[in-house]
Amino acid sequence: WSSDVCSSDLKLEEPELTMEEAQKLVSPSLNITSSRLAIIPTDGKEERLCYEFKGEMNQKRFIVYIDAMTGQEADILQIIDTENGSLTI
């Protein structure tokens, strides 16, 4: 599994949802270009196992995270390309 945040104490559980089930929860307007399992940080310094879907909608790029255990939308980031690199908001 790929991870955005790595923790030596993290014990990964098997996801409750399959990637296909999670993908059905993403807006059909998003043209998905890639997907994977990822570990993302939460506001409370915890970590959350999610499915990460990268894609495009209305000529803008996004990353959508769906919680692999609950199916809840965990986060949506827009990718902005600048002359100094890519930013997420």
Coordinates of N, CA and C in Angstrom, one line a residue:
W1 N 0.8 -1.2 0.0 CA 0.0 0.0 0.0 C 0.9 1.2 0.0
S2 N 0.5 2.2 -0.8 CA 1.2 3.4 -0.8 C 0.7 4.3 0.4
S3 N 1.5 5.2 0.8 CA 1.1 6.0 1.9 C 1.6 7.4 1.7
D4 N 0.8 8.4 2.1 CA 1.2 9.8 2.0 C 1.9 10.2 3.3
V5 N 1.5 9.5 4.4 CA 2.1 9.7 5.7 C 2.5 8.3 6.2
C6 N 3.7 8.2 6.8 CA 4.2 6.9 7.2 C 4.4 7.0 8.7
S7 N 3.9 5.9 9.4 CA 4.0 5.8 10.9 C 4.5 4.4 11.2
S8 N 5.5 4.3 12.0 CA 6.0 3.0 12.4 C 5.0 2.3 13.3
D9 N 4.1 3.0 14.0 CA 3.2 2.4 14.9 C 1.9 2.0 14.2
L10 N 1.7 2.4 13.0 CA 0.4 2.2 12.3 C 0.2 0.7 12.0
K11 N -1.0 0.3 12.4 CA -1.4 -1.1 12.1 C -2.6 -1.0 11.2
L12 N -2.3 -1.4 9.9 CA -3.4 -1.3 8.9 C -4.4 -2.4 9.0
E13 N -5.6 -2.0 9.0 CA -6.7 -3.0 8.9 C -7.1 -3.2 7.5
E14 N -7.8 -4.3 7.2 CA -8.3 -4.5 5.9 C -9.4 -3.5 5.6
P15 N -9.4 -2.8 4.5 CA -10.5 -1.9 4.2 C -11.9 -2.6 4.2
E16 N -12.9 -1.9 4.6 CA -14.3 -2.4 4.6 C -14.8 -2.3 3.2
L17 N -14.4 -1.3 2.5 CA -14.9 -1.0 1.1 C -13.8 -1.5 0.1
T18 N -14.3 -2.0 -1.0 CA -13.3 -2.2 -2.1 C -13.1 -0.9 -2.9
M19 N -12.1 -0.9 -3.7 CA -11.8 0.3 -4.5 C -13.0 0.6 -5.4
E20 N -13.6 -0.4 -5.9 CA -14.7 -0.2 -6.8 C -15.9 0.4 -6.1
E21 N -16.2 0.0 -4.9 CA -17.3 0.6 -4.0 C -17.0 2.0 -3.7
A22 N -15.7 2.3 -3.4 CA -15.3 3.7 -3.0 C -15.4 4.6 -4.2
Q23 N -15.1 4.1 -5.4 CA -15.1 4.9 -6.6 C -16.5 5.3 -7.0
K24 N -17.5 4.5 -6.6 CA -18.9 4.8 -6.9 C -19.4 6.0 -6.1
L25 N -18.6 6.3 -5.0 CA -19.0 7.4 -4.1 C -18.4 8.7 -4.6
V26 N -17.5 8.7 -5.5 CA -16.9 9.9 -6.1 C -17.9 10.4 -7.2
S27 N -17.9 11.7 -7.3 CA -18.8 12.4 -8.3 C -18.5 11.8 -9.7
P28 N -19.6 11.4 -10.4 CA -19.4 10.9 -11.8 C -18.8 12.0 -12.7
S29 N -18.9 13.3 -12.3 CA -18.3 14.4 -13.1 C -16.8 14.4 -13.1
L30 N -16.2 13.7 -12.1 CA -14.7 13.6 -12.0 C -14.2 12.5 -13.0
N31 N -13.4 12.9 -14.0 CA -12.8 11.9 -14.9 C -11.5 11.4 -14.2
I32 N -11.7 10.2 -13.5 CA -10.6 9.6 -12.7 C -9.4 9.1 -13.6
T33 N -8.2 9.6 -13.2 CA -7.0 9.2 -14.0 C -6.2 8.2 -13.2
S34 N -6.3 8.2 -11.9 CA -5.6 7.2 -11.1 C -6.2 7.0 -9.7
S35 N -6.0 5.8 -9.2 CA -6.5 5.5 -7.8 C -5.6 4.6 -7.1
R36 N -5.6 4.7 -5.8 CA -4.7 3.9 -4.9 C -5.2 4.0 -3.5
L37 N -4.7 3.1 -2.6 CA -4.9 3.2 -1.2 C -3.9 4.2 -0.7
A38 N -4.3 5.0 0.3 CA -3.3 6.0 0.9 C -3.7 6.2 2.4
I39 N -2.7 6.7 3.1 CA -2.9 7.0 4.5 C -2.8 8.5 4.6
I40 N -3.8 9.2 5.1 CA -3.8 10.6 5.2 C -3.9 11.0 6.7
P41 N -3.3 12.2 7.0 CA -3.4 12.7 8.4 C -4.7 13.3 8.6
T42 N -5.2 13.3 9.9 CA -6.4 14.0 10.3 C -6.0 15.2 11.1
D43 N -7.0 16.0 11.4 CA -6.7 17.2 12.2 C -6.2 16.9 13.6
G44 N -6.7 15.7 14.1 CA -6.3 15.3 15.5 C -5.0 14.5 15.5
K45 N -4.1 14.6 14.5 CA -2.9 13.9 14.5 C -3.0 12.4 14.4
E46 N -4.2 12.0 14.0 CA -4.4 10.5 13.8 C -4.1 10.3 12.3
E47 N -4.3 9.1 11.8 CA -4.1 8.7 10.4 C -5.4 8.0 10.0
R48 N -5.7 8.1 8.7 CA -6.9 7.5 8.2 C -6.6 6.8 6.9
L49 N -7.0 5.6 6.8 CA -6.9 4.8 5.6 C -7.9 5.2 4.6
C50 N -7.5 5.6 3.4 CA -8.4 6.1 2.4 C -8.1 5.6 1.0
Y51 N -9.1 5.7 0.1 CA -8.8 5.5 -1.3 C -8.6 6.9 -1.9
E52 N -7.5 7.0 -2.6 CA -7.2 8.3 -3.3 C -7.6 8.2 -4.8
F53 N -8.4 9.1 -5.2 CA -8.8 9.2 -6.6 C -8.3 10.5 -7.2
K54 N -7.4 10.5 -8.2 CA -7.0 11.7 -8.9 C -7.7 11.8 -10.2
G55 N -8.1 13.0 -10.5 CA -8.8 13.2 -11.8 C -9.1 14.6 -12.2
E56 N -9.8 14.8 -13.2 CA -10.1 16.1 -13.8 C -11.6 16.4 -13.9
M57 N -12.0 17.6 -13.7 CA -13.3 18.1 -13.8 C -13.3 19.5 -14.2
N58 N -14.0 19.9 -15.3 CA -14.1 21.3 -15.8 C -12.7 21.8 -16.0
Q59 N -11.8 21.0 -16.5 CA -10.4 21.4 -16.8 C -9.6 21.8 -15.6
K60 N -10.0 21.3 -14.5 CA -9.2 21.5 -13.2 C -8.9 20.1 -12.7
R61 N -7.8 20.0 -12.0 CA -7.3 18.7 -11.4 C -7.7 18.6 -9.9
F62 N -8.1 17.5 -9.5 CA -8.5 17.3 -8.1 C -8.0 15.9 -7.6
I63 N -7.9 15.8 -6.2 CA -7.6 14.6 -5.5 C -8.8 14.4 -4.5
V64 N -9.5 13.3 -4.6 CA -10.6 13.0 -3.7 C -10.2 11.8 -2.8
Y65 N -10.4 11.9 -1.5 CA -10.1 10.9 -0.6 C -11.4 10.3 0.0
I66 N -11.6 9.0 -0.1 CA -12.8 8.4 0.4 C -12.3 7.4 1.5
D67 N -12.8 7.5 2.7 CA -12.4 6.7 3.9 C -12.7 5.2 3.5
A68 N -11.7 4.4 3.6 CA -11.8 3.0 3.2 C -12.6 2.2 4.2
M69 N -12.8 2.7 5.3 CA -13.6 2.0 6.4 C -15.1 2.4 6.4
T70 N -15.4 3.7 6.2 CA -16.7 4.2 6.3 C -17.4 4.6 5.0
G71 N -16.6 4.9 4.0 CA -17.1 5.4 2.8 C -17.4 6.9 2.8
Q72 N -17.0 7.5 3.9 CA -17.2 9.0 4.0 C -16.1 9.7 3.1
E73 N -16.5 10.8 2.6 CA -15.6 11.7 1.9 C -14.6 12.3 2.9
A74 N -13.3 12.0 2.9 CA -12.4 12.4 3.9 C -11.8 13.8 3.5
D75 N -11.6 14.1 2.2 CA -11.0 15.3 1.8 C -11.1 15.5 0.3
I76 N -11.1 16.7 -0.2 CA -11.0 17.0 -1.6 C -10.0 18.1 -1.7
L77 N -9.0 17.9 -2.6 CA -7.9 18.9 -2.8 C -7.9 19.3 -4.3
Q78 N -7.8 20.6 -4.6 CA -7.6 21.0 -6.0 C -6.1 21.2 -6.2
I79 N -5.7 20.7 -7.3 CA -4.2 20.9 -7.7 C -4.1 22.1 -8.6
I80 N -3.3 23.1 -8.1 CA -3.0 24.3 -8.9 C -1.6 24.3 -9.4
D81 N -1.3 24.3 -10.7 CA 0.0 24.4 -11.2 C 0.5 25.8 -11.3
T82 N 1.7 26.1 -10.8 CA 2.3 27.4 -10.8 C 3.7 27.2 -11.5
E83 N 4.3 28.3 -11.7 CA 5.7 28.3 -12.3 C 6.7 27.7 -11.3
N84 N 6.3 27.7 -10.0 CA 7.2 27.1 -9.0 C 6.9 25.7 -8.6
G85 N 5.8 25.1 -9.2 CA 5.5 23.7 -8.9 C 4.0 23.6 -8.7
S86 N 3.5 22.5 -8.2 CA 2.1 22.3 -7.9 C 1.7 22.5 -6.5
L87 N 0.6 23.2 -6.3 CA 0.0 23.4 -5.0 C -1.3 22.7 -4.8
T88 N -1.7 22.4 -3.6 CA -3.0 21.9 -3.4 C -3.8 22.8 -2.4
I89 N -5.0 23.0 -2.7 CA -5.9 23.8 -1.9 C -7.2 23.1 -1.5

